[in-house]
Amino acid sequence: MDFSAQGEAFAGHAIAAVDKDLEALSEALDGAAAADLGSLRRRLNEQLDRLRDTHDPDGFRSITEEARHLRQDMSRLRHRSDLRTSVLRSELSRVERAYQHTQGFMTEGAQGRFDQQRATAEDALDRHDIDLAERAIDGMDTLNWAILLSDPTFLAAQFEHLAEQRSASTDPSAFDKLILQGRSAVSQANPEELRRVNGELFDLIAAPAGGGDDVAALAGLRR
């Protein structure tokens, strides 16, 4: 990463991604861990203030590093034992929202597996069986993604979403080459090539803004 050339954009993207994730975590916890969330919010606001006043590469590098620390602390909070059930209920809701877009494209067998996994997740959460709930939600997520990643319309929408995130790329030159390859894949209606390009773009983007985790939002673009 060349912070002298694109440090401001990269740091800005990192902070914006943390802000979005912190909002989602706050919503998931629904009033719990208020002190912890307040501390995270204050730290984030401090970095937002620094970003407005910073004009040198070292400053942008420092802000980006603090964004990484904030993500780590949010992950620890997300996995804290007394909060994990609330977080997983939010994850279950997210996966169910995505299912509203994918259900009509699934086979009856896949729909049956999704419903079975949903029942397993709900029961596991009621019993606070975290490991089983996580596996069931992951299984539901996998079924959603199997539909989305086989759909050329979704892949094209995902590509356009990723193409807007050049400022977060760790290698802009490689990013630009992939964008050209992606444009070619779209014009040639080549979903296999576009799937590859999207995967490599994800690898180049630090904390993609929504493209990886928020399946429901992108699924809405498939129709």
Short mmCIF file of C-alpha atoms in Angstrom, two decimals:
data_model
loop_
_atom_site.label_atom_id
_atom_site.label_comp_id
_atom_site.label_asym_id
_atom_site.label_seq_id
_atom_site.Cartn_x
_atom_site.Cartn_y
_atom_site.Cartn_z
CA MET A 1 0.00 0.00 0.00
CA ASP A 2 1.41 3.37 -1.07
CA PHE A 3 0.12 5.75 1.62
CA SER A 4 1.79 8.71 -0.05
CA ALA A 5 -0.32 8.22 -3.19
CA GLN A 6 -3.68 7.01 -1.86
CA GLY A 7 -3.38 7.13 1.91
CA GLU A 8 -6.32 9.48 2.44
CA ALA A 9 -8.69 7.41 0.33
CA PHE A 10 -7.54 4.14 1.88
CA ALA A 11 -7.82 5.44 5.46
CA GLY A 12 -11.20 6.96 4.69
CA HIS A 13 -12.50 3.68 3.33
CA ALA A 14 -11.19 1.77 6.35
CA ILE A 15 -12.91 4.13 8.77
CA ALA A 16 -16.17 4.11 6.78
CA ALA A 17 -16.21 0.29 6.79
CA VAL A 18 -15.70 0.22 10.57
CA ASP A 19 -18.49 2.76 11.01
CA LYS A 20 -20.89 0.59 9.01
CA ASP A 21 -19.95 -2.56 10.93
CA LEU A 22 -20.25 -0.79 14.27
CA GLU A 23 -23.76 0.36 13.39
CA ALA A 24 -24.69 -3.22 12.50
CA LEU A 25 -23.19 -4.56 15.72
CA SER A 26 -25.04 -1.96 17.79
CA GLU A 27 -28.30 -2.94 16.11
CA ALA A 28 -27.62 -6.63 16.71
CA LEU A 29 -26.92 -6.12 20.42
CA ASP A 30 -30.05 -3.98 20.85
CA GLY A 31 -28.94 -2.00 23.90
CA ALA A 32 -26.57 -4.59 25.37
CA ALA A 33 -22.88 -3.79 25.98
CA ALA A 34 -23.65 -0.07 25.79
CA ALA A 35 -20.44 0.93 27.55
CA ASP A 36 -18.29 -1.16 25.21
CA LEU A 37 -20.07 0.14 22.14
CA GLY A 38 -19.79 3.70 23.42
CA SER A 39 -16.05 3.30 23.86
CA LEU A 40 -15.71 1.94 20.33
CA ARG A 41 -17.78 4.82 18.97
CA ARG A 42 -15.61 7.40 20.76
CA ARG A 43 -12.46 5.82 19.38
CA LEU A 44 -13.95 5.80 15.89
CA ASN A 45 -14.96 9.45 16.17
CA GLU A 46 -11.42 10.32 17.23
CA GLN A 47 -10.14 8.75 14.02
CA LEU A 48 -12.73 10.62 11.98
CA ASP A 49 -11.46 13.86 13.52
CA ARG A 50 -7.87 12.86 12.79
CA LEU A 51 -8.75 12.03 9.19
CA ARG A 52 -10.08 15.55 8.66
CA ASP A 53 -6.84 17.08 9.99
CA THR A 54 -4.26 14.64 8.60
CA HIS A 55 -2.30 15.38 5.42
CA ASP A 56 0.74 13.08 5.62
CA PRO A 57 1.26 9.40 4.76
CA ASP A 58 2.28 8.39 8.27
CA GLY A 59 -0.90 9.88 9.66
CA PHE A 60 -3.05 8.00 7.17
CA ARG A 61 -1.15 4.79 7.94
CA SER A 62 -1.78 5.32 11.66
CA ILE A 63 -5.51 5.87 11.12
CA THR A 64 -5.74 2.73 9.00
CA GLU A 65 -3.94 0.76 11.70
CA GLU A 66 -6.34 2.04 14.34
CA ALA A 67 -9.25 1.00 12.11
CA ARG A 68 -7.77 -2.51 12.12
CA HIS A 69 -7.56 -2.46 15.93
CA LEU A 70 -11.17 -1.33 16.13
CA ARG A 71 -12.20 -4.24 13.91
CA GLN A 72 -10.35 -6.65 16.18
CA ASP A 73 -12.05 -5.26 19.28
CA MET A 74 -15.45 -5.42 17.57
CA SER A 75 -14.80 -9.05 16.68
CA ARG A 76 -13.96 -9.84 20.30
CA LEU A 77 -17.18 -8.18 21.40
CA ARG A 78 -19.16 -10.00 18.72
CA HIS A 79 -17.83 -13.33 20.00
CA ARG A 80 -18.17 -12.61 23.72
CA SER A 81 -20.07 -15.46 25.31
CA ASP A 82 -22.80 -13.35 26.90
CA LEU A 83 -23.47 -11.55 23.61
CA ARG A 84 -23.03 -14.33 21.09
CA THR A 85 -26.66 -15.44 21.05
CA SER A 86 -27.87 -11.92 20.21
CA VAL A 87 -25.30 -11.60 17.44
CA LEU A 88 -26.29 -14.95 15.95
CA ARG A 89 -29.99 -14.05 16.02
CA SER A 90 -29.08 -11.01 13.95
CA GLU A 91 -27.05 -13.20 11.58
CA LEU A 92 -30.02 -15.53 11.24
CA SER A 93 -32.26 -12.60 10.30
CA ARG A 94 -29.72 -11.46 7.70
CA VAL A 95 -29.60 -14.89 6.08
CA GLU A 96 -33.39 -15.13 6.09
CA ARG A 97 -33.64 -11.77 4.32
CA ALA A 98 -31.30 -13.03 1.61
CA TYR A 99 -33.46 -16.15 1.30
CA GLN A 100 -36.38 -13.97 0.23
CA HIS A 101 -34.39 -13.31 -2.97
CA THR A 102 -32.95 -16.78 -3.50
CA GLN A 103 -35.82 -19.08 -2.52
CA GLY A 104 -37.57 -18.93 -5.87
CA PHE A 105 -34.42 -20.13 -7.63
CA MET A 106 -33.72 -23.08 -5.32
CA THR A 107 -34.80 -26.62 -5.95
CA GLU A 108 -37.36 -28.11 -3.58
CA GLY A 109 -34.57 -30.13 -2.02
CA ALA A 110 -32.46 -27.04 -1.37
CA GLN A 111 -35.48 -25.22 0.09
CA GLY A 112 -36.08 -28.18 2.37
CA ARG A 113 -32.47 -28.14 3.54
CA PHE A 114 -32.68 -24.41 4.19
CA ASP A 115 -35.85 -24.82 6.25
CA GLN A 116 -34.28 -27.69 8.19
CA GLN A 117 -31.15 -25.65 8.92
CA ARG A 118 -33.31 -22.69 9.99
CA ALA A 119 -35.24 -24.87 12.44
CA THR A 120 -31.97 -26.26 13.76
CA ALA A 121 -30.54 -22.75 14.22
CA GLU A 122 -33.64 -21.46 16.02
CA ASP A 123 -33.72 -24.46 18.35
CA ALA A 124 -29.99 -24.23 19.02
CA LEU A 125 -30.24 -20.54 19.86
CA ASP A 126 -33.13 -21.20 22.25
CA ARG A 127 -30.89 -23.76 23.97
CA HIS A 128 -27.80 -21.51 23.72
CA ASP A 129 -25.97 -24.18 21.72
CA ILE A 130 -23.69 -21.68 19.97
CA ASP A 131 -21.61 -24.14 17.95
CA LEU A 132 -24.65 -25.84 16.45
CA ALA A 133 -26.34 -22.52 15.71
CA GLU A 134 -23.24 -21.25 13.92
CA ARG A 135 -23.03 -24.37 11.78
CA ALA A 136 -26.71 -24.19 10.85
CA ILE A 137 -26.53 -20.49 9.92
CA ASP A 138 -23.38 -21.15 7.88
CA GLY A 139 -25.27 -23.91 6.07
CA MET A 140 -28.11 -21.53 5.24
CA ASP A 141 -25.62 -18.94 4.02
CA THR A 142 -23.95 -21.52 1.79
CA LEU A 143 -27.28 -22.37 0.16
CA ASN A 144 -27.94 -18.68 -0.55
CA TRP A 145 -24.51 -18.14 -2.05
CA ALA A 146 -24.82 -21.23 -4.24
CA ILE A 147 -27.77 -19.57 -5.96
CA LEU A 148 -26.26 -16.09 -6.12
CA LEU A 149 -22.91 -17.20 -7.51
CA SER A 150 -24.58 -19.16 -10.28
CA ASP A 151 -26.58 -16.15 -11.43
CA PRO A 152 -24.93 -13.94 -14.11
CA THR A 153 -27.06 -10.94 -13.15
CA PHE A 154 -25.91 -11.12 -9.55
CA LEU A 155 -22.29 -11.59 -10.57
CA ALA A 156 -22.45 -8.51 -12.78
CA ALA A 157 -24.02 -6.46 -9.97
CA GLN A 158 -21.40 -7.71 -7.55
CA PHE A 159 -18.65 -6.76 -9.99
CA GLU A 160 -19.99 -3.22 -10.35
CA HIS A 161 -20.16 -2.93 -6.57
CA LEU A 162 -16.54 -4.03 -6.21
CA ALA A 163 -15.39 -1.81 -9.08
CA GLU A 164 -16.37 1.24 -7.00
CA GLN A 165 -13.90 0.31 -4.25
CA ARG A 166 -10.58 1.10 -5.92
CA SER A 167 -9.64 3.41 -3.05
CA ALA A 168 -9.57 0.38 -0.76
CA SER A 169 -7.36 -1.69 -3.04
CA THR A 170 -3.99 -2.77 -1.72
CA ASP A 171 -2.67 -2.94 -5.31
CA PRO A 172 -4.36 -0.40 -7.61
CA SER A 173 -2.47 -1.59 -10.69
CA ALA A 174 -3.64 -5.17 -10.22
CA PHE A 175 -7.12 -3.86 -9.40
CA ASP A 176 -7.29 -1.94 -12.68
CA LYS A 177 -6.23 -5.01 -14.66
CA LEU A 178 -8.97 -7.05 -13.01
CA ILE A 179 -11.54 -4.38 -13.81
CA LEU A 180 -10.61 -4.61 -17.49
CA GLN A 181 -10.91 -8.39 -17.32
CA GLY A 182 -14.24 -8.07 -15.58
CA ARG A 183 -15.60 -5.66 -18.17
CA SER A 184 -14.59 -8.12 -20.86
CA ALA A 185 -16.26 -11.00 -19.01
CA VAL A 186 -19.49 -9.00 -18.69
CA SER A 187 -19.52 -8.05 -22.37
CA GLN A 188 -18.83 -11.66 -23.39
CA ALA A 189 -21.44 -13.05 -20.94
CA ASN A 190 -18.81 -15.25 -19.31
CA PRO A 191 -19.99 -15.92 -15.71
CA GLU A 192 -17.16 -18.31 -14.90
CA GLU A 193 -14.55 -15.67 -15.72
CA LEU A 194 -16.51 -12.99 -13.88
CA ARG A 195 -16.74 -15.20 -10.79
CA ARG A 196 -12.95 -15.54 -10.84
CA VAL A 197 -12.44 -11.80 -11.27
CA ASN A 198 -14.79 -10.99 -8.40
CA GLY A 199 -12.96 -13.39 -6.13
CA GLU A 200 -9.60 -11.81 -6.93
CA LEU A 201 -11.03 -8.33 -6.43
CA PHE A 202 -12.19 -9.33 -2.97
CA ASP A 203 -8.64 -10.46 -2.21
CA LEU A 204 -7.32 -7.01 -3.16
CA ILE A 205 -9.83 -4.99 -1.15
CA ALA A 206 -9.29 -4.29 2.52
CA ALA A 207 -12.63 -4.74 4.30
CA PRO A 208 -14.95 -4.72 1.26
CA ALA A 209 -17.88 -2.38 1.89
CA GLY A 210 -20.83 -4.76 1.89
CA GLY A 211 -19.83 -6.97 -0.99
CA GLY A 212 -18.86 -9.96 1.06
CA ASP A 213 -21.03 -10.06 4.11
CA ASP A 214 -24.30 -8.35 3.24
CA VAL A 215 -25.75 -10.94 0.90
CA ALA A 216 -29.27 -9.57 1.26
CA ALA A 217 -28.31 -6.14 -0.02
CA LEU A 218 -26.61 -7.46 -3.12
CA ALA A 219 -29.22 -10.11 -3.67
CA GLY A 220 -31.68 -7.31 -4.20
CA LEU A 221 -29.73 -6.37 -7.31
CA ARG A 222 -30.26 -9.72 -9.00
CA ARG A 223 -33.75 -8.96 -10.30
#
